[in-house]
């Protein structure tokens, strides 16, 4: 039976982990030790150590709290006082930080670190006081100019507005505006109803609310949720968008707390933000069905609800906000989704409104955690559809069918449930034959969306294909014909990439694709209708013959790319799907040969690959897409803030990018057209698969391109986190390897990048892969560690008690794999050069250290010889006792021979310096021949 661990042992473990740079694990050890410790002095030390951990983890509020606990036990604890001053400085409580530093200096007057910290803090406070004094008069002057109705100088007003916005972005300026009755004055600007003044007020309010919960709460109380919602619904598009941005910042500040706030004020002012959140959301839901609200205002309200209501991560357990919105507002959301454009009394909507509604419904449905919650969602949807379908004659039936379409595009489970309601499918089929274009449009679209599942597709193939064919052949309206064509395309592609499963006769798919391309290129047709041509191609391009013809049609590709850049963002998913099909970047597993034989024996269906889906065809298609400008189109798609850029859509774009950078020679062109910049947000947001694909594409670019050219300026630091994500155990071996290779390149560039890699806690993962069985992954990890060893923190890790890092590096220097030996010995050469204490530790880590170094010096490889010679030279210089061990072996003879080797000057130089150290120690006599 194991003995229970003590608080002292846990503290020692925490100290070792902290020294090794694993601050989160150290924090856990100290916390566990606290639960076992009772002595006040021991608890004070543990609180002080936890404060150091929280400072490293940038959780300054907790760092301050722990340091305060330590100080309460011992008011003369300078370490705790200094750590609290650091935390207070980060929290913006400068006066208290100064007080703690002054206390430190009174206890240790000669401590230079305390003197320097106090000097720097005093200088910072002085600058801020000067800025505040100068700001007072400026704020008053700017408001006077903006609110002066007689001021005719437009340029002067514009400059005042811009200055106010810039001032609000700085914490000192924002607080000054707030304290100078700024909110009331900003309300006056909003009430002028002049677009330029309203924009200035809204953008200034964004600065005031950003990251400051108590100030946000006070502003919200003064402005009022109804006023903000009303501004969101105005006709002026830029004003509505600015109001949307402000509301998003308000939501973030209320939900996530603050970084810049004063803690005392925070606790006093903010009691519970959930009421404010619900009040704002209530007004957004009411805006959705408000007849006087503008169409883009309604879209902005939908976008806000998408961003702020559902949980951001499944790790969050509380989905009460989504449940509340479903109970209070699902009917209002469905009102927008069921709107039939052009019908009497319909709400003003844009071409993006229904897609935004579908995305919101989908997000809400995905946020549900149990069957009971999902059943409630289904019941509310069914009740809403029935309320329109029964007793409202034809207009009601159209609203019901439009709702079904909206649900099928969003939470398809709910859509399919509603589709099963009695009479719905029959009404869809009968309205497809309507003489009224608007009615026919609604019905045909519903039929297209209903064909998504194999079960539904087979039903429609049996009941609706002939009807769609009749509409396609005989309708005089292109808007109807193109939708009927998409329905046929969807049904014709039900076999997916399986060459042996085709729904229609030979050649029919090619004819449909040709017509889609023809409509796509016809600029006389409106963009909303041409979008359906892309929808058709998204299904038809499962067929490799269609892919080949499409990439040969430059006009069709250009037309699709132009649509992708247009304001109608509902086309994004169809464009991305078409490109995934053309590049074969969907998932496809090679079938097991044994299973194939069994399937043949059992006469089961066996999927077949199209001959034109072989790698050489795919590579050629990728090149043609690149030439046509696919990268700039994808980059434009990624910039979209529209809900149509869903997580699944982002995943498709990531898949395409990964296919585009597969060949090293194409990567420079992808970066030059904005691909590198577009991949960063894709790697940080979306589905896990999508983020991984984008991160892998970034890794491929980083491996073969100059990272500083590919990701200029600050962008290079944003690449680190996606690359580190490739090191997780659930990733494939190739993803691990490419992530390590890319990080190796970054780690060799600058100390700041190495610090960023350390901050992302990549070093333990890199170490883990140094034990990997796969030789290439093991080599990549060792090379990465070699570059990381230039950082002081990493060097210290090699000296941590109980660590085998140094031992592993010495042993790898003696492996048979020459590349691994080169990486490991290079790391040793760097470590012994930059951190001499490591030299003394090498003889202690393994009994084989001497023979490994000798083997390096006797290697036929000049590179290995040089690295070995540098290690020996550093060890000789580090300490006499180490030099004695080296000289007492055969090393003296080896060094004497190498010192005379004129063919390898670098090796000879290192050997000569080693012997010079031995002479200086008096271990050997000088040899005149080596002078």
PDB file of C-alpha atoms in Angstrom, residues 159-421:
ATOM      1  CA  UNK A 159     -12.463  65.448 -37.116  1.00  0.00           C
ATOM      2  CA  UNK A 160     -14.133  65.973 -33.719  1.00  0.00           C
ATOM      3  CA  UNK A 161     -16.120  62.756 -34.152  1.00  0.00           C
ATOM      4  CA  UNK A 162     -13.011  60.793 -35.135  1.00  0.00           C
ATOM      5  CA  UNK A 163     -11.055  62.169 -32.170  1.00  0.00           C
ATOM      6  CA  UNK A 164     -13.850  61.174 -29.801  1.00  0.00           C
ATOM      7  CA  UNK A 165     -13.872  57.613 -31.178  1.00  0.00           C
ATOM      8  CA  UNK A 166     -10.076  57.302 -30.895  1.00  0.00           C
ATOM      9  CA  UNK A 167     -10.128  58.701 -27.344  1.00  0.00           C
ATOM     10  CA  UNK A 168     -12.769  56.138 -26.288  1.00  0.00           C
ATOM     11  CA  UNK A 169     -10.492  53.278 -27.349  1.00  0.00           C
ATOM     12  CA  UNK A 170      -8.013  54.152 -24.575  1.00  0.00           C
ATOM     13  CA  UNK A 171      -9.060  53.226 -21.033  1.00  0.00           C
ATOM     14  CA  UNK A 172      -8.134  56.641 -19.601  1.00  0.00           C
ATOM     15  CA  UNK A 173     -10.031  58.433 -22.378  1.00  0.00           C
ATOM     16  CA  UNK A 174     -13.069  56.160 -22.100  1.00  0.00           C
ATOM     17  CA  UNK A 175     -13.262  56.703 -18.334  1.00  0.00           C
ATOM     18  CA  UNK A 176     -12.915  60.480 -18.825  1.00  0.00           C
ATOM     19  CA  UNK A 177     -15.792  60.570 -21.342  1.00  0.00           C
ATOM     20  CA  UNK A 178     -17.890  58.448 -18.992  1.00  0.00           C
ATOM     21  CA  UNK A 179     -17.153  60.656 -15.954  1.00  0.00           C
ATOM     22  CA  UNK A 180     -17.780  63.875 -17.944  1.00  0.00           C
ATOM     23  CA  UNK A 181     -21.503  63.168 -18.456  1.00  0.00           C
ATOM     24  CA  UNK A 182     -20.544  61.661 -21.823  1.00  0.00           C
ATOM     25  CA  UNK A 183     -23.351  59.109 -21.986  1.00  0.00           C
ATOM     26  CA  UNK A 184     -26.048  61.817 -21.803  1.00  0.00           C
ATOM     27  CA  UNK A 185     -24.253  63.817 -24.514  1.00  0.00           C
ATOM     28  CA  UNK A 186     -23.901  60.715 -26.696  1.00  0.00           C
ATOM     29  CA  UNK A 187     -27.645  60.139 -26.293  1.00  0.00           C
ATOM     30  CA  UNK A 188     -28.217  63.635 -27.660  1.00  0.00           C
ATOM     31  CA  UNK A 189     -26.103  62.741 -30.706  1.00  0.00           C
ATOM     32  CA  UNK A 190     -28.216  59.605 -31.240  1.00  0.00           C
ATOM     33  CA  UNK A 191     -31.418  61.650 -30.981  1.00  0.00           C
ATOM     34  CA  UNK A 192     -30.347  64.024 -33.780  1.00  0.00           C
ATOM     35  CA  UNK A 193     -31.243  61.246 -36.287  1.00  0.00           C
ATOM     36  CA  UNK A 194     -28.297  62.450 -38.423  1.00  0.00           C
ATOM     37  CA  UNK A 195     -26.369  59.452 -39.716  1.00  0.00           C
ATOM     38  CA  UNK A 196     -22.847  60.871 -39.247  1.00  0.00           C
ATOM     39  CA  UNK A 197     -23.532  61.958 -35.643  1.00  0.00           C
ATOM     40  CA  UNK A 198     -25.266  58.676 -34.811  1.00  0.00           C
ATOM     41  CA  UNK A 199     -22.284  56.737 -36.169  1.00  0.00           C
ATOM     42  CA  UNK A 200     -19.882  58.822 -34.048  1.00  0.00           C
ATOM     43  CA  UNK A 201     -21.983  58.201 -30.929  1.00  0.00           C
ATOM     44  CA  UNK A 202     -22.304  54.447 -31.527  1.00  0.00           C
ATOM     45  CA  UNK A 203     -18.592  53.968 -32.247  1.00  0.00           C
ATOM     46  CA  UNK A 204     -17.657  55.983 -29.158  1.00  0.00           C
ATOM     47  CA  UNK A 205     -19.999  53.851 -27.046  1.00  0.00           C
ATOM     48  CA  UNK A 206     -18.201  50.750 -28.345  1.00  0.00           C
ATOM     49  CA  UNK A 207     -14.964  52.064 -26.810  1.00  0.00           C
ATOM     50  CA  UNK A 208     -16.706  52.848 -23.527  1.00  0.00           C
ATOM     51  CA  UNK A 209     -18.234  49.363 -23.217  1.00  0.00           C
ATOM     52  CA  UNK A 210     -15.363  47.178 -24.478  1.00  0.00           C
ATOM     53  CA  UNK A 211     -14.137  44.880 -21.702  1.00  0.00           C
ATOM     54  CA  UNK A 212     -15.734  46.933 -18.896  1.00  0.00           C
ATOM     55  CA  UNK A 213     -18.792  45.317 -17.366  1.00  0.00           C
ATOM     56  CA  UNK A 214     -19.731  47.874 -14.700  1.00  0.00           C
ATOM     57  CA  UNK A 215     -19.475  50.777 -17.155  1.00  0.00           C
ATOM     58  CA  UNK A 216     -21.497  48.778 -19.705  1.00  0.00           C
ATOM     59  CA  UNK A 217     -24.231  48.158 -17.122  1.00  0.00           C
ATOM     60  CA  UNK A 218     -24.413  51.861 -16.256  1.00  0.00           C
ATOM     61  CA  UNK A 219     -24.546  52.853 -19.957  1.00  0.00           C
ATOM     62  CA  UNK A 220     -27.259  50.299 -20.664  1.00  0.00           C
ATOM     63  CA  UNK A 221     -29.313  51.594 -17.744  1.00  0.00           C
ATOM     64  CA  UNK A 222     -29.067  55.167 -19.062  1.00  0.00           C
ATOM     65  CA  UNK A 223     -29.608  54.462 -22.769  1.00  0.00           C
ATOM     66  CA  UNK A 224     -32.224  51.746 -22.320  1.00  0.00           C
ATOM     67  CA  UNK A 225     -32.557  48.513 -24.296  1.00  0.00           C
ATOM     68  CA  UNK A 226     -35.567  49.814 -26.339  1.00  0.00           C
ATOM     69  CA  UNK A 227     -33.504  52.752 -27.667  1.00  0.00           C
ATOM     70  CA  UNK A 228     -30.622  50.503 -28.743  1.00  0.00           C
ATOM     71  CA  UNK A 229     -32.995  48.048 -30.452  1.00  0.00           C
ATOM     72  CA  UNK A 230     -34.732  50.943 -32.233  1.00  0.00           C
ATOM     73  CA  UNK A 231     -31.391  52.225 -33.592  1.00  0.00           C
ATOM     74  CA  UNK A 232     -30.627  48.693 -34.813  1.00  0.00           C
ATOM     75  CA  UNK A 233     -33.831  48.733 -36.853  1.00  0.00           C
ATOM     76  CA  UNK A 234     -33.254  52.045 -38.700  1.00  0.00           C
ATOM     77  CA  UNK A 235     -33.193  52.240 -42.479  1.00  0.00           C
ATOM     78  CA  UNK A 236     -29.634  53.599 -42.710  1.00  0.00           C
ATOM     79  CA  UNK A 237     -27.523  50.480 -43.254  1.00  0.00           C
ATOM     80  CA  UNK A 238     -24.249  51.793 -41.751  1.00  0.00           C
ATOM     81  CA  UNK A 239     -25.995  53.057 -38.612  1.00  0.00           C
ATOM     82  CA  UNK A 240     -27.756  49.713 -38.153  1.00  0.00           C
ATOM     83  CA  UNK A 241     -24.443  47.873 -38.561  1.00  0.00           C
ATOM     84  CA  UNK A 242     -22.731  50.166 -36.027  1.00  0.00           C
ATOM     85  CA  UNK A 243     -25.585  49.532 -33.555  1.00  0.00           C
ATOM     86  CA  UNK A 244     -25.155  45.794 -34.152  1.00  0.00           C
ATOM     87  CA  UNK A 245     -21.434  46.091 -33.353  1.00  0.00           C
ATOM     88  CA  UNK A 246     -22.188  48.055 -30.167  1.00  0.00           C
ATOM     89  CA  UNK A 247     -24.744  45.491 -29.000  1.00  0.00           C
ATOM     90  CA  UNK A 248     -22.272  42.682 -29.646  1.00  0.00           C
ATOM     91  CA  UNK A 249     -19.687  44.454 -27.454  1.00  0.00           C
ATOM     92  CA  UNK A 250     -22.343  45.017 -24.769  1.00  0.00           C
ATOM     93  CA  UNK A 251     -23.251  41.321 -24.793  1.00  0.00           C
ATOM     94  CA  UNK A 252     -19.591  40.303 -24.560  1.00  0.00           C
ATOM     95  CA  UNK A 253     -18.926  42.673 -21.667  1.00  0.00           C
ATOM     96  CA  UNK A 254     -21.989  41.474 -19.762  1.00  0.00           C
ATOM     97  CA  UNK A 255     -21.288  37.782 -20.387  1.00  0.00           C
ATOM     98  CA  UNK A 256     -17.547  37.596 -19.908  1.00  0.00           C
ATOM     99  CA  UNK A 257     -16.834  40.147 -17.201  1.00  0.00           C
ATOM    100  CA  UNK A 258     -14.015  42.605 -17.445  1.00  0.00           C
ATOM    101  CA  UNK A 259     -10.293  43.024 -17.825  1.00  0.00           C
ATOM    102  CA  UNK A 260      -9.931  46.751 -17.300  1.00  0.00           C
ATOM    103  CA  UNK A 261     -12.402  47.201 -14.432  1.00  0.00           C
ATOM    104  CA  UNK A 262     -11.770  48.323 -10.864  1.00  0.00           C
ATOM    105  CA  UNK A 263     -12.592  45.388  -8.653  1.00  0.00           C
ATOM    106  CA  UNK A 264     -14.287  47.296  -5.845  1.00  0.00           C
ATOM    107  CA  UNK A 265     -16.473  49.174  -8.283  1.00  0.00           C
ATOM    108  CA  UNK A 266     -17.256  45.958 -10.114  1.00  0.00           C
ATOM    109  CA  UNK A 267     -18.486  44.190  -6.988  1.00  0.00           C
ATOM    110  CA  UNK A 268     -20.507  47.202  -5.916  1.00  0.00           C
ATOM    111  CA  UNK A 269     -22.197  47.972  -9.229  1.00  0.00           C
ATOM    112  CA  UNK A 270     -22.667  44.640 -10.976  1.00  0.00           C
ATOM    113  CA  UNK A 271     -24.821  42.164  -9.131  1.00  0.00           C
ATOM    114  CA  UNK A 272     -26.297  40.037 -11.883  1.00  0.00           C
ATOM    115  CA  UNK A 273     -26.044  40.675 -15.622  1.00  0.00           C
ATOM    116  CA  UNK A 274     -28.475  37.903 -16.662  1.00  0.00           C
ATOM    117  CA  UNK A 275     -31.484  40.260 -16.375  1.00  0.00           C
ATOM    118  CA  UNK A 276     -29.812  42.808 -18.656  1.00  0.00           C
ATOM    119  CA  UNK A 277     -28.926  40.067 -21.147  1.00  0.00           C
ATOM    120  CA  UNK A 278     -32.487  38.753 -21.275  1.00  0.00           C
ATOM    121  CA  UNK A 279     -33.917  42.253 -21.583  1.00  0.00           C
ATOM    122  CA  UNK A 280     -31.706  42.989 -24.597  1.00  0.00           C
ATOM    123  CA  UNK A 281     -32.517  39.636 -26.207  1.00  0.00           C
ATOM    124  CA  UNK A 282     -36.245  40.219 -25.591  1.00  0.00           C
ATOM    125  CA  UNK A 283     -36.075  43.484 -27.550  1.00  0.00           C
ATOM    126  CA  UNK A 284     -34.081  41.816 -30.359  1.00  0.00           C
ATOM    127  CA  UNK A 285     -36.775  39.128 -30.654  1.00  0.00           C
ATOM    128  CA  UNK A 286     -39.480  41.797 -30.763  1.00  0.00           C
ATOM    129  CA  UNK A 287     -37.539  43.631 -33.483  1.00  0.00           C
ATOM    130  CA  UNK A 288     -37.749  40.518 -35.685  1.00  0.00           C
ATOM    131  CA  UNK A 289     -41.546  40.898 -36.064  1.00  0.00           C
ATOM    132  CA  UNK A 290     -41.710  44.693 -35.885  1.00  0.00           C
ATOM    133  CA  UNK A 291     -43.227  45.918 -39.156  1.00  0.00           C
ATOM    134  CA  UNK A 292     -41.379  49.236 -39.015  1.00  0.00           C
ATOM    135  CA  UNK A 293     -37.943  47.609 -38.704  1.00  0.00           C
ATOM    136  CA  UNK A 294     -35.710  47.663 -41.779  1.00  0.00           C
ATOM    137  CA  UNK A 295     -34.749  44.464 -43.611  1.00  0.00           C
ATOM    138  CA  UNK A 296     -31.025  44.794 -42.829  1.00  0.00           C
ATOM    139  CA  UNK A 297     -31.881  45.697 -39.219  1.00  0.00           C
ATOM    140  CA  UNK A 298     -33.772  42.418 -38.987  1.00  0.00           C
ATOM    141  CA  UNK A 299     -30.758  40.588 -40.454  1.00  0.00           C
ATOM    142  CA  UNK A 300     -28.452  42.259 -37.927  1.00  0.00           C
ATOM    143  CA  UNK A 301     -30.745  41.188 -35.074  1.00  0.00           C
ATOM    144  CA  UNK A 302     -30.620  37.588 -36.347  1.00  0.00           C
ATOM    145  CA  UNK A 303     -26.821  37.761 -36.603  1.00  0.00           C
ATOM    146  CA  UNK A 304     -26.563  39.026 -33.032  1.00  0.00           C
ATOM    147  CA  UNK A 305     -28.790  36.260 -31.717  1.00  0.00           C
ATOM    148  CA  UNK A 306     -26.622  33.691 -33.533  1.00  0.00           C
ATOM    149  CA  UNK A 307     -23.482  35.074 -31.903  1.00  0.00           C
ATOM    150  CA  UNK A 308     -24.658  35.643 -28.334  1.00  0.00           C
ATOM    151  CA  UNK A 309     -27.354  33.104 -27.459  1.00  0.00           C
ATOM    152  CA  UNK A 310     -25.948  29.565 -28.026  1.00  0.00           C
ATOM    153  CA  UNK A 311     -23.059  28.286 -25.926  1.00  0.00           C
ATOM    154  CA  UNK A 312     -19.681  28.932 -27.518  1.00  0.00           C
ATOM    155  CA  UNK A 313     -18.344  25.551 -26.460  1.00  0.00           C
ATOM    156  CA  UNK A 314     -19.877  22.211 -25.421  1.00  0.00           C
ATOM    157  CA  UNK A 315     -17.669  22.492 -22.317  1.00  0.00           C
ATOM    158  CA  UNK A 316     -20.042  25.182 -21.035  1.00  0.00           C
ATOM    159  CA  UNK A 317     -22.818  23.374 -19.201  1.00  0.00           C
ATOM    160  CA  UNK A 318     -25.425  26.134 -18.985  1.00  0.00           C
ATOM    161  CA  UNK A 319     -27.744  26.321 -22.014  1.00  0.00           C
ATOM    162  CA  UNK A 320     -30.514  28.176 -20.143  1.00  0.00           C
ATOM    163  CA  UNK A 321     -30.292  31.201 -22.477  1.00  0.00           C
ATOM    164  CA  UNK A 322     -31.058  29.038 -25.529  1.00  0.00           C
ATOM    165  CA  UNK A 323     -33.972  27.372 -23.705  1.00  0.00           C
ATOM    166  CA  UNK A 324     -35.329  30.784 -22.721  1.00  0.00           C
ATOM    167  CA  UNK A 325     -35.090  32.072 -26.322  1.00  0.00           C
ATOM    168  CA  UNK A 326     -36.846  28.946 -27.648  1.00  0.00           C
ATOM    169  CA  UNK A 327     -39.709  29.356 -25.165  1.00  0.00           C
ATOM    170  CA  UNK A 328     -40.033  33.132 -25.550  1.00  0.00           C
ATOM    171  CA  UNK A 329     -39.061  33.728 -29.161  1.00  0.00           C
ATOM    172  CA  UNK A 330     -39.113  30.640 -31.404  1.00  0.00           C
ATOM    173  CA  UNK A 331     -42.416  31.738 -32.917  1.00  0.00           C
ATOM    174  CA  UNK A 332     -40.976  35.197 -33.700  1.00  0.00           C
ATOM    175  CA  UNK A 333     -37.907  33.624 -35.355  1.00  0.00           C
ATOM    176  CA  UNK A 334     -40.144  31.348 -37.449  1.00  0.00           C
ATOM    177  CA  UNK A 335     -42.176  34.430 -38.505  1.00  0.00           C
ATOM    178  CA  UNK A 336     -39.082  35.677 -40.373  1.00  0.00           C
ATOM    179  CA  UNK A 337     -38.343  32.221 -41.797  1.00  0.00           C
ATOM    180  CA  UNK A 338     -41.916  31.801 -43.052  1.00  0.00           C
ATOM    181  CA  UNK A 339     -42.077  35.183 -44.805  1.00  0.00           C
ATOM    182  CA  UNK A 340     -43.057  34.842 -48.464  1.00  0.00           C
ATOM    183  CA  UNK A 341     -41.512  37.745 -50.358  1.00  0.00           C
ATOM    184  CA  UNK A 342     -43.994  39.861 -52.269  1.00  0.00           C
ATOM    185  CA  UNK A 343     -47.079  38.647 -50.410  1.00  0.00           C
ATOM    186  CA  UNK A 344     -49.352  41.213 -48.764  1.00  0.00           C
ATOM    187  CA  UNK A 345     -48.379  42.161 -45.228  1.00  0.00           C
ATOM    188  CA  UNK A 346     -45.057  40.327 -45.369  1.00  0.00           C
ATOM    189  CA  UNK A 347     -42.120  41.538 -43.274  1.00  0.00           C
ATOM    190  CA  UNK A 348     -39.309  43.376 -45.104  1.00  0.00           C
ATOM    191  CA  UNK A 349     -36.466  40.854 -45.588  1.00  0.00           C
ATOM    192  CA  UNK A 350     -33.267  40.541 -47.651  1.00  0.00           C
ATOM    193  CA  UNK A 351     -32.024  37.610 -49.745  1.00  0.00           C
ATOM    194  CA  UNK A 352     -29.955  36.564 -46.694  1.00  0.00           C
ATOM    195  CA  UNK A 353     -32.763  36.660 -44.103  1.00  0.00           C
ATOM    196  CA  UNK A 354     -34.029  33.112 -44.520  1.00  0.00           C
ATOM    197  CA  UNK A 355     -30.506  31.656 -44.458  1.00  0.00           C
ATOM    198  CA  UNK A 356     -29.751  33.633 -41.263  1.00  0.00           C
ATOM    199  CA  UNK A 357     -32.980  32.337 -39.719  1.00  0.00           C
ATOM    200  CA  UNK A 358     -32.063  28.751 -40.652  1.00  0.00           C
ATOM    201  CA  UNK A 359     -28.606  29.166 -39.103  1.00  0.00           C
ATOM    202  CA  UNK A 360     -30.095  30.580 -35.872  1.00  0.00           C
ATOM    203  CA  UNK A 361     -32.624  27.735 -35.644  1.00  0.00           C
ATOM    204  CA  UNK A 362     -29.847  25.212 -36.262  1.00  0.00           C
ATOM    205  CA  UNK A 363     -27.623  26.767 -33.555  1.00  0.00           C
ATOM    206  CA  UNK A 364     -30.472  26.737 -31.031  1.00  0.00           C
ATOM    207  CA  UNK A 365     -31.313  23.106 -31.834  1.00  0.00           C
ATOM    208  CA  UNK A 366     -27.653  22.024 -31.556  1.00  0.00           C
ATOM    209  CA  UNK A 367     -27.468  23.729 -28.151  1.00  0.00           C
ATOM    210  CA  UNK A 368     -30.118  21.415 -26.701  1.00  0.00           C
ATOM    211  CA  UNK A 369     -28.791  18.721 -24.380  1.00  0.00           C
ATOM    212  CA  UNK A 370     -31.521  16.092 -23.983  1.00  0.00           C
ATOM    213  CA  UNK A 371     -34.468  14.447 -25.746  1.00  0.00           C
ATOM    214  CA  UNK A 372     -37.027  16.371 -23.682  1.00  0.00           C
ATOM    215  CA  UNK A 373     -35.580  19.716 -24.810  1.00  0.00           C
ATOM    216  CA  UNK A 374     -35.495  18.558 -28.443  1.00  0.00           C
ATOM    217  CA  UNK A 375     -39.058  17.261 -28.224  1.00  0.00           C
ATOM    218  CA  UNK A 376     -40.224  20.674 -26.981  1.00  0.00           C
ATOM    219  CA  UNK A 377     -38.489  22.297 -29.973  1.00  0.00           C
ATOM    220  CA  UNK A 378     -40.227  19.890 -32.373  1.00  0.00           C
ATOM    221  CA  UNK A 379     -43.613  20.507 -30.732  1.00  0.00           C
ATOM    222  CA  UNK A 380     -43.295  24.296 -31.019  1.00  0.00           C
ATOM    223  CA  UNK A 381     -42.293  24.020 -34.713  1.00  0.00           C
ATOM    224  CA  UNK A 382     -45.151  21.643 -35.494  1.00  0.00           C
ATOM    225  CA  UNK A 383     -47.681  23.871 -33.679  1.00  0.00           C
ATOM    226  CA  UNK A 384     -46.466  26.904 -35.646  1.00  0.00           C
ATOM    227  CA  UNK A 385     -46.717  25.124 -39.024  1.00  0.00           C
ATOM    228  CA  UNK A 386     -50.196  23.766 -38.176  1.00  0.00           C
ATOM    229  CA  UNK A 387     -51.344  27.244 -37.146  1.00  0.00           C
ATOM    230  CA  UNK A 388     -50.677  28.484 -40.709  1.00  0.00           C
ATOM    231  CA  UNK A 389     -51.559  25.315 -42.624  1.00  0.00           C
ATOM    232  CA  UNK A 390     -54.988  24.784 -41.086  1.00  0.00           C
ATOM    233  CA  UNK A 391     -57.661  27.421 -41.646  1.00  0.00           C
ATOM    234  CA  UNK A 392     -55.683  30.091 -43.508  1.00  0.00           C
ATOM    235  CA  UNK A 393     -56.446  29.019 -47.085  1.00  0.00           C
ATOM    236  CA  UNK A 394     -53.663  29.330 -49.715  1.00  0.00           C
ATOM    237  CA  UNK A 395     -51.598  32.168 -48.127  1.00  0.00           C
ATOM    238  CA  UNK A 396     -51.409  30.168 -44.896  1.00  0.00           C
ATOM    239  CA  UNK A 397     -50.335  27.016 -46.729  1.00  0.00           C
ATOM    240  CA  UNK A 398     -47.567  28.975 -48.456  1.00  0.00           C
ATOM    241  CA  UNK A 399     -46.336  30.307 -45.096  1.00  0.00           C
ATOM    242  CA  UNK A 400     -46.362  26.762 -43.689  1.00  0.00           C
ATOM    243  CA  UNK A 401     -44.395  25.379 -46.668  1.00  0.00           C
ATOM    244  CA  UNK A 402     -41.908  28.270 -46.461  1.00  0.00           C
ATOM    245  CA  UNK A 403     -41.390  27.415 -42.775  1.00  0.00           C
ATOM    246  CA  UNK A 404     -40.678  23.800 -43.740  1.00  0.00           C
ATOM    247  CA  UNK A 405     -38.023  24.999 -46.233  1.00  0.00           C
ATOM    248  CA  UNK A 406     -36.435  27.175 -43.569  1.00  0.00           C
ATOM    249  CA  UNK A 407     -36.289  24.277 -41.081  1.00  0.00           C
ATOM    250  CA  UNK A 408     -34.920  21.838 -43.680  1.00  0.00           C
ATOM    251  CA  UNK A 409     -32.059  24.270 -44.371  1.00  0.00           C
ATOM    252  CA  UNK A 410     -31.386  24.570 -40.627  1.00  0.00           C
ATOM    253  CA  UNK A 411     -32.266  21.873 -38.062  1.00  0.00           C
ATOM    254  CA  UNK A 412     -33.153  19.232 -40.688  1.00  0.00           C
ATOM    255  CA  UNK A 413     -34.457  16.807 -38.052  1.00  0.00           C
ATOM    256  CA  UNK A 414     -37.140  19.343 -37.158  1.00  0.00           C
ATOM    257  CA  UNK A 415     -37.788  20.015 -40.839  1.00  0.00           C
ATOM    258  CA  UNK A 416     -38.281  16.338 -41.634  1.00  0.00           C
ATOM    259  CA  UNK A 417     -40.617  15.940 -38.649  1.00  0.00           C
ATOM    260  CA  UNK A 418     -42.775  18.833 -39.867  1.00  0.00           C
ATOM    261  CA  UNK A 419     -42.711  17.461 -43.411  1.00  0.00           C
ATOM    262  CA  UNK A 420     -44.415  14.313 -42.109  1.00  0.00           C
ATOM    263  CA  UNK A 421     -47.458  16.325 -40.959  1.00  0.00           C
TER     264      UNK A 421
END
